[in-house]
């Protein structure tokens, strides 16, 4: 076990003198004979002279090596960043002749020379004696004015190193904590900025004024911040506020504190400015505020929905009663027209406009029926069930068989899926679409019902795999895409009544049916090129 007594930096000839004298003194205090004191000190001095002349960062450490109670020795260790033995082999040869106990090692750009001298009476060198030797050199009076100056310089260097270490620790702490910090003087000059704040800045932060702050502070917050800063200077007081600081393309809320930076005597001429991220807390507060407003809106919506459901129920009842009450006198009118016409000739019927009256009454009857059907579409009182669309198409084509036969139409129906829905409404849907395809044409009608095709450039709320996609295509007159926003509205007609029949409710009824099934319907068409209606029915 080695107990260090003293260290000596080997820089110049004065250090060589100090090294020699202190080697002699330690040897003397350990009870060595004069000849051994001289031999040990001279060997150390030879290597030390080589280190001073050719070495770099040379250091001599003198100590006592206690191998065991009966075996103790003085040891001198000289370290250097230069291969001393290679630089001056003569010095090491001479030192080895003087002292036979010398070891040398050079590795990793570091040389180490150990010179030792056994103590002849190790028993006399007790723990108390060793402590007194260490204390002697700790409080040893200067050997010369140079030694005194050197001691003071060493003390100053130690203090400087401690101060630098302390400053580095505080600087590291200021740079690593997640708080943006700067120091200002009374003339608005920025004296110091920590790394956390620098990371927010695109430009140097030199002055605490509007021109500089606009680079990273939200424009709406600058006036409040500068007003607080001016009051803090005038009143020598603190300022606390909230500021938004730019981070990329966003602004992050920070709690801003401006605090006088007081010295030990109570005076101050600078201020500490802290910006602490409170964006998460602000978002929570805003979210709670929004939730409160959302609840109020939700209650208002629930109230409005309740009133709307009541009005819809009233409207549905009105539509049913009105259509029933209108159909009854209309049927009587048609019956009386039929009976009155039995005794009239064809010329008399034309003179009394019997054909026009009968046609108008028929249109009115169809209109009342369509309005009633439209008002009855509601799935809230009906349960969805599995519907085989192949069976639905068989029924629809049966109903339209006379029209198909009359127009010599070609109807192609590919296998269709089973879907979840309401059979009566889906039957009405396909009836209207195929009937339109047969109606709006000037040539032999061709209608194709297909399953699984996906239209180009289609934008859905979800993946196409979530829908049954069915198309109804015809070779009819087609229509312009500019009508895509109104074609499914009630009572919308794109042609004169005398060209093509209908009352403009059919496609509105189709859209209401498909929306009732949580699906979508749209079309693709060009004038003279036919029309394809696309039906999307959710699989779940």
C-alpha positions as a printed Julia matrix, in Angstrom:
540×3 Matrix{Float64}:
    0.0     0.0     0.0
    1.44    3.34   -1.12
    0.84    6.47    0.95
    1.41    9.65   -1.05
    3.39   12.39    0.69
    3.89   15.15   -1.89
    3.6    15.97   -5.62
    5.99   18.16   -7.64
    5.39   19.35  -11.22
    8.69   19.17  -13.11
    8.82   22.31  -15.25
   12.19   23.99  -14.7
   15.53   23.89  -12.82
   13.95   25.26   -9.63
   11.62   22.24   -9.6
   14.69   20.0    -9.91
   16.17   21.63   -6.79
   12.86   21.18   -4.91
   12.69   17.53   -5.95
   16.24   16.84   -4.75
   15.77   18.61   -1.37
   12.45   16.91   -0.65
   13.81   13.47   -1.52
   16.65   14.13    0.93
   14.24   15.34    3.62
   11.9    12.34    3.32
   14.87    9.94    3.41
   16.21   11.74    6.48
   12.83   11.58    8.3
   12.63    7.84    7.56
   15.98    7.29    9.35
   18.16    6.52    6.34
   21.92    6.92    6.47
   23.38    9.92    4.64
   24.88    7.79    1.88
   21.5     6.21    1.1
   19.78    9.61    1.24
   22.24   10.93   -1.34
   22.07    7.87   -3.62
   18.21    7.9    -3.67
   17.94   11.67   -4.2
   20.59   11.69   -6.96
   18.9     8.83   -8.87
   15.56   10.69   -8.71
   17.24   13.94   -9.78
   18.83   12.3   -12.87
   15.44   11.1   -14.19
   13.78   14.4   -13.16
   16.43   16.38  -15.09
   15.68   14.28  -18.19
   11.91   14.92  -17.73
   12.43   18.7   -17.41
   14.69   18.83  -20.48
   12.78   16.56  -22.87
    9.5    15.57  -21.28
    5.94   16.89  -21.39
    3.48   17.14  -18.49
    6.05   15.64  -16.1
    4.98   14.86  -12.52
    6.96   13.53   -9.55
    5.08   11.81   -6.71
    6.98   10.92   -3.51
    5.49    8.43   -1.1
    5.96    5.5     1.26
    5.29    1.96    0.08
    4.28   -0.3     2.99
    4.61   -3.89    1.77
    4.27   -5.3     5.3
    5.16   -4.28    8.85
    8.76   -5.4     8.46
    9.22   -4.21    4.89
    8.82   -0.54    3.98
   10.42    1.67    1.33
   10.56    5.2    -0.02
    9.23    5.38   -3.58
    9.46    8.08   -6.25
    7.2     7.82   -9.34
    7.86   10.08  -12.34
    5.19   10.07  -15.07
    5.46   11.71  -18.48
    3.72   11.66  -21.88
    7.12   11.15  -23.56
    9.27    7.99  -23.74
   11.96    9.41  -21.43
   14.27    6.4   -21.46
   14.43    6.42  -25.27
   15.11   10.19  -25.23
   18.01    9.97  -22.75
   19.25    6.4   -22.15
   22.47    7.7   -20.5
   20.5     9.3   -17.68
   18.69    6.02  -16.93
   21.95    4.04  -17.06
   23.54    6.42  -14.53
   20.44    6.36  -12.28
   20.46    2.55  -12.34
   24.14    2.5   -11.21
   23.37    4.8    -8.3
   20.16    2.99   -7.29
   19.69   -0.63   -8.19
   15.94   -0.37   -7.54
   14.64    1.35  -10.69
   11.76    0.21  -12.97
   10.65    1.74  -16.27
    7.5     1.21  -18.39
    6.13    2.97  -21.5
    2.64    2.18  -22.83
   -0.31    4.08  -24.32
    1.83    7.22  -24.78
    2.63    7.34  -21.08
    5.97    6.59  -19.4
    6.35    5.66  -15.73
    9.63    5.5   -13.81
    9.68    4.0   -10.28
   12.72    4.45   -8.04
   12.62    2.89   -4.55
   14.91    2.69   -1.52
   14.29    0.18    1.3
   14.09    1.6     4.85
   16.64   -0.07    7.08
   14.61    0.19   10.3
   10.97   -0.24    9.17
    9.77   -0.91   12.71
   10.54    2.65   13.74
    8.29    3.99   10.96
    4.92    3.7    12.76
    1.56    4.98   11.52
    1.91    8.05   13.73
    5.37    8.73   12.3
    4.09    8.39    8.73
    1.25   10.84    9.49
    3.72   13.34   10.95
    5.83   13.14    7.76
    2.73   13.8     5.59
    1.65   16.71    7.82
    5.17   18.16    7.71
    5.11   18.52    3.95
    1.52   19.73    4.0
    2.46   22.68    6.23
    6.13   22.88    5.22
    7.49   26.44    5.08
    8.75   27.56    1.66
   12.31   26.58    0.85
   12.75   29.75   -1.25
   10.75   32.7    -2.66
   10.23   30.62   -5.8
    8.84   27.76   -3.74
    6.44   30.14   -1.99
    5.26   31.65   -5.29
    4.9    28.17   -6.72
    2.81   27.04   -3.78
    0.53   30.05   -4.19
    0.23   29.39   -7.91
   -0.64   25.77   -7.26
   -3.31   26.85   -4.78
   -4.68   29.32   -7.33
   -4.69   26.66  -10.02
   -6.57   24.27   -7.73
   -9.11   26.99   -6.89
   -9.43   27.91  -10.57
  -10.02   24.28  -11.5
  -12.67   23.95   -8.8
  -14.33   27.17   -9.96
  -14.25   26.02  -13.59
  -15.67   22.65  -12.56
  -18.43   24.38  -10.61
  -19.21   26.72  -13.53
  -19.3    23.78  -15.92
  -21.73   21.94  -13.66
  -24.03   24.94  -13.44
  -23.72   25.53  -17.2
  -24.51   21.86  -17.89
  -27.48   22.05  -15.54
  -28.76   25.24  -17.22
  -28.35   23.71  -20.68
  -29.97   20.36  -19.92
  -33.02   21.31  -17.87
  -36.17   21.68  -20.05
  -36.47   25.41  -19.28
  -35.62   28.24  -21.67
  -33.32   30.73  -19.88
  -31.74   34.06  -20.76
  -30.12   36.91  -18.8
  -30.84   40.6   -19.58
  -29.35   43.87  -18.46
  -31.22   47.15  -17.97
  -30.4    48.29  -21.52
  -32.37   45.31  -22.94
  -29.19   43.53  -24.02
  -29.23   39.72  -23.85
  -26.12   38.67  -21.89
  -26.62   34.89  -21.85
  -28.85   32.28  -23.5
  -28.93   28.59  -22.56
  -28.88   25.83  -25.19
  -32.55   24.95  -24.66
  -33.57   28.46  -25.75
  -31.01   28.55  -28.56
  -32.66   25.46  -30.07
  -35.88   27.49  -30.46
  -34.15   30.38  -32.21
  -33.54   30.77  -35.92
  -31.62   34.04  -35.44
  -29.21   35.26  -32.7
  -31.01   36.57  -29.6
  -29.13   39.81  -28.89
  -31.74   42.29  -27.68
  -34.98   41.96  -25.71
  -37.08   44.23  -27.96
  -39.99   43.92  -30.41
  -37.77   43.58  -33.48
  -36.0    40.53  -32.03
  -38.91   38.98  -30.1
  -41.11   38.84  -33.23
  -38.74   36.13  -34.54
  -39.93   33.57  -31.98
  -42.72   35.08  -29.83
  -46.36   35.04  -31.0
  -47.23   38.56  -32.3
  -50.3    38.76  -30.04
  -48.19   38.14  -26.9
  -45.34   40.6   -27.47
  -47.07   43.71  -26.07
  -47.96   41.95  -22.82
  -44.42   40.58  -22.45
  -42.71   43.95  -23.06
  -45.13   45.73  -20.72
  -44.31   43.23  -17.97
  -40.57   43.62  -18.63
  -40.76   47.44  -18.35
  -42.72   47.25  -15.09
  -40.18   44.77  -13.68
  -37.33   47.21  -14.46
  -39.13   50.22  -13.02
  -40.35   48.54   -9.81
  -37.41   46.16   -9.34
  -40.01   43.4    -9.09
  -40.93   40.05  -10.63
  -43.16   39.51  -13.66
  -45.23   36.39  -14.36
  -47.2    35.81  -17.57
  -48.05   33.37  -20.37
  -46.37   33.51  -23.77
  -46.52   31.46  -26.96
  -43.08   30.56  -28.36
  -42.56   29.4   -31.93
  -41.57   25.76  -32.37
  -41.32   24.81  -36.03
  -44.6    25.85  -37.64
  -46.51   25.84  -34.32
  -46.56   27.98  -31.18
  -46.14   26.37  -27.73
  -47.54   27.94  -24.56
  -44.9    28.85  -21.91
  -45.09   30.35  -18.43
  -42.82   33.41  -18.48
  -40.97   34.62  -15.36
  -38.73   37.72  -15.17
  -36.8    37.85  -11.86
  -34.12   40.32  -10.62
  -30.69   38.64  -10.47
  -29.44   39.81   -7.07
  -25.8    39.75   -5.92
  -24.66   38.74   -2.42
  -24.76   42.38   -1.26
  -28.38   42.74   -2.43
  -27.61   44.84   -5.5
  -28.46   43.76   -9.02
  -28.14   45.02  -12.57
  -29.45   42.04  -14.52
  -32.61   39.94  -14.78
  -33.21   36.22  -15.23
  -35.91   35.29  -17.74
  -37.42   31.78  -17.64
  -39.81   30.2   -20.15
  -41.41   26.98  -18.83
  -43.46   24.76  -21.19
  -47.1    24.65  -20.02
  -48.62   23.66  -23.37
  -49.96   20.34  -22.06
  -51.74   22.05  -19.14
  -53.19   24.68  -21.52
  -54.49   21.98  -23.83
  -56.14   20.2   -20.89
  -57.82   23.45  -19.8
  -58.96   24.18  -23.37
  -60.2    20.59  -23.77
  -62.22   20.83  -20.55
  -63.63   24.15  -21.74
  -64.46   22.65  -25.15
  -66.07   19.64  -23.46
  -68.31   21.95  -21.45
  -69.34   23.81  -24.61
  -69.71   20.49  -26.43
  -72.07   19.21  -23.76
  -74.21   22.34  -24.13
  -74.27   21.9   -27.91
  -75.03   18.2   -27.48
  -77.99   18.99  -25.23
  -79.24   21.53  -27.76
  -78.85   18.96  -30.56
  -80.7    16.31  -28.55
  -83.52   18.77  -27.96
  -83.57   19.71  -31.66
  -83.49   16.03  -32.69
  -86.34   15.26  -30.35
  -88.41   18.06  -31.89
  -87.4    16.92  -35.38
  -88.46   13.33  -34.7
  -91.81   14.61  -33.44
  -92.23   16.8   -36.55
  -91.24   13.9   -38.82
  -93.79   11.7   -37.12
  -96.43   14.37  -37.59
  -95.38   14.79  -41.23
  -95.52   11.04  -41.82
  -99.01   10.87  -40.35
 -100.04   13.89  -42.37
  -98.65   12.34  -45.59
 -100.51    9.11  -44.93
 -103.8    10.82  -44.05
 -103.48   13.36  -46.86
 -102.66   10.7   -49.44
 -105.49    8.48  -48.23
 -107.97   11.38  -48.21
 -106.78   12.54  -51.63
 -106.86    9.09  -53.2
 -110.47    8.45  -52.2
 -112.12   11.41  -54.04
 -109.67   10.89  -56.92
 -110.85    7.31  -57.34
 -114.46    8.53  -57.37
 -113.61   11.11  -60.04
 -111.98    8.43  -62.2
 -114.94    6.05  -61.72
 -117.45    8.78  -62.63
 -115.38    9.72  -65.69
 -115.38    6.1   -66.75
 -119.15    5.76  -66.29
 -119.87    9.09  -67.95
 -117.76    8.08  -70.92
 -119.68    4.87  -71.51
 -122.53    6.74  -73.23
 -120.34    9.14  -75.24
 -118.83    8.71  -78.65
 -115.14    9.16  -79.29
 -115.7    12.6   -80.79
 -117.75   13.62  -77.78
 -115.01   12.36  -75.42
 -112.46   14.47  -77.3
 -114.73   17.49  -77.2
 -115.09   17.13  -73.41
 -111.31   16.42  -72.93
 -112.05   13.02  -71.33
 -108.63   11.64  -72.32
 -106.75   14.59  -70.83
 -108.79   14.54  -67.62
 -108.25   10.81  -67.23
 -104.46   11.15  -67.88
 -104.17   14.01  -65.37
 -106.09   12.05  -62.73
 -103.8     9.05  -63.29
 -100.68   11.19  -62.88
 -102.1    12.67  -59.7
 -102.81    9.2   -58.36
  -99.24    8.05  -59.11
  -97.82   11.2   -57.5
  -99.81   10.64  -54.3
  -98.66    7.0   -54.18
  -94.99    7.99  -54.66
  -95.14   10.65  -51.96
  -96.71    8.13  -49.59
  -93.98    5.56  -50.38
  -91.27    8.17  -49.82
  -92.66    9.17  -46.42
  -92.91    5.54  -45.27
  -89.2     4.73  -45.72
  -87.93    4.34  -42.19
  -85.83    1.48  -40.8
  -86.22    2.39  -37.13
  -89.33    0.25  -36.76
  -88.1    -2.61  -38.99
  -85.39   -5.2   -38.45
  -82.76   -5.87  -41.11
  -82.61   -9.45  -42.36
  -80.76  -11.37  -45.03
  -82.19  -10.59  -48.47
  -81.33  -12.56  -51.61
  -81.03   -9.94  -54.36
  -81.36  -12.61  -57.07
  -84.89  -13.28  -55.77
  -85.59   -9.54  -55.65
  -84.55   -9.11  -59.31
  -86.8   -12.01  -60.38
  -89.78  -10.23  -58.78
  -88.84   -6.85  -60.27
  -88.45   -8.25  -63.8
  -91.79  -10.01  -63.39
  -93.46   -6.71  -62.56
  -91.81   -5.04  -65.57
  -92.33   -7.92  -67.99
  -94.99   -6.11  -70.06
  -92.73   -3.04  -70.51
  -89.75   -5.28  -71.35
  -91.81   -7.17  -73.88
  -93.33   -4.02  -75.36
  -89.92   -2.37  -75.88
  -88.19   -5.65  -76.85
  -85.62   -4.81  -74.14
  -82.55   -6.88  -73.32
  -81.98   -7.28  -69.57
  -78.8    -9.01  -68.35
  -78.61   -9.9   -64.66
  -75.4   -11.41  -63.29
  -75.47  -13.33  -59.97
  -76.04  -10.96  -57.06
  -75.16  -11.37  -53.36
  -77.27  -11.8   -50.27
  -77.29   -8.58  -48.21
  -78.64   -7.34  -44.91
  -81.59   -5.06  -45.47
  -85.33   -4.61  -45.96
  -86.69   -6.65  -48.85
  -89.61   -4.35  -49.74
  -87.38   -1.27  -49.94
  -84.64   -3.02  -51.97
  -87.32   -4.28  -54.37
  -88.53   -0.68  -54.8
  -84.91    0.46  -55.37
  -84.21   -1.93  -58.25
  -87.7    -1.46  -59.7
  -87.15    2.3   -60.01
  -83.63    2.02  -61.46
  -84.54   -0.63  -64.09
  -87.81    1.13  -64.93
  -85.85    4.37  -65.55
  -83.39    2.46  -67.74
  -86.29    1.14  -69.86
  -87.99    4.52  -69.96
  -85.2     6.96  -70.84
  -84.08    5.55  -74.2
  -84.69    6.15  -77.9
  -83.4     2.78  -79.11
  -83.83   -0.83  -78.11
  -83.13   -0.79  -74.33
  -80.26   -2.84  -72.95
  -79.96   -3.06  -69.16
  -77.13   -4.85  -67.3
  -77.14   -5.52  -63.57
  -73.67   -6.51  -62.34
  -71.92   -7.23  -59.04
  -68.32   -6.65  -57.96
  -67.19   -3.96  -60.41
  -65.46   -0.92  -58.89
  -65.81    2.44  -60.68
  -62.7     4.48  -61.45
  -61.79    7.47  -59.23
  -64.34    6.43  -56.64
  -64.01    8.06  -53.22
  -65.62    6.14  -50.36
  -65.72    6.72  -46.64
  -64.14    3.29  -46.16
  -62.43    0.52  -48.09
  -64.36   -0.93  -51.11
  -63.97   -4.35  -49.46
  -66.49   -3.22  -46.83
  -69.3    -2.83  -49.41
  -71.38   -4.89  -51.79
  -70.98   -2.87  -55.01
  -73.78   -3.34  -57.55
  -74.14   -1.51  -60.85
  -77.22   -0.94  -63.04
  -76.1     0.18  -66.52
  -78.2     1.13  -69.57
  -77.74    2.41  -73.12
  -80.22    5.25  -72.74
  -80.04    8.95  -73.4
  -77.61    9.61  -70.5
  -77.23   12.93  -68.74
  -74.64   15.62  -68.05
  -72.44   15.32  -64.92
  -73.49   18.88  -63.96
  -76.77   17.36  -62.73
  -74.99   15.09  -60.21
  -75.87   17.38  -57.28
  -79.62   17.59  -58.02
  -80.61   14.35  -59.79
  -81.5    12.67  -56.49
  -83.6    15.6   -55.21
  -87.39   15.45  -54.95
  -89.41   16.47  -58.05
  -86.3    16.97  -60.19
  -86.91   16.37  -63.91
  -84.31   16.81  -66.65
  -86.82   16.48  -69.52
  -90.25   17.75  -70.44
  -93.19   15.64  -69.28
  -94.39   15.05  -72.83
  -90.98   13.54  -73.72
  -90.64   11.04  -70.86
  -93.13   10.2   -68.1
  -92.58   10.32  -64.35
  -92.89   12.82  -61.56
  -89.26   13.25  -60.35
  -89.58   11.22  -57.16
  -88.11    7.89  -58.29
  -84.4     8.66  -57.82
  -85.06   10.62  -54.6
  -86.8     7.49  -53.34
  -83.77    5.39  -54.39
  -81.37    7.62  -52.47
  -83.53    7.55  -49.36
  -83.74    3.76  -49.51
  -79.97    3.31  -49.87
  -79.23    5.86  -47.11
  -81.7     3.97  -44.96
  -79.38    0.98  -45.45
  -76.31    3.08  -44.45
  -75.04    2.88  -48.01
  -74.32    5.17  -50.95
  -75.64    5.68  -54.47
  -74.18    7.71  -57.33
  -73.9     7.5   -61.09
  -71.58    7.96  -64.06
  -73.03    9.19  -67.35
  -72.54   11.24  -70.49
  -75.25   12.54  -72.85
  -76.06    9.92  -75.5
  -73.8     7.27  -73.9
  -76.08    5.71  -71.32
  -75.98    5.81  -67.53
  -74.54    3.53  -64.83
  -75.89    3.75  -61.29
  -73.53    2.5   -58.56
  -75.06    1.08  -55.38
  -72.96    0.51  -52.22
  -74.53   -1.63  -49.49
  -72.4    -2.24  -46.34
  -71.46   -5.86  -45.73
  -71.87   -5.35  -42.0
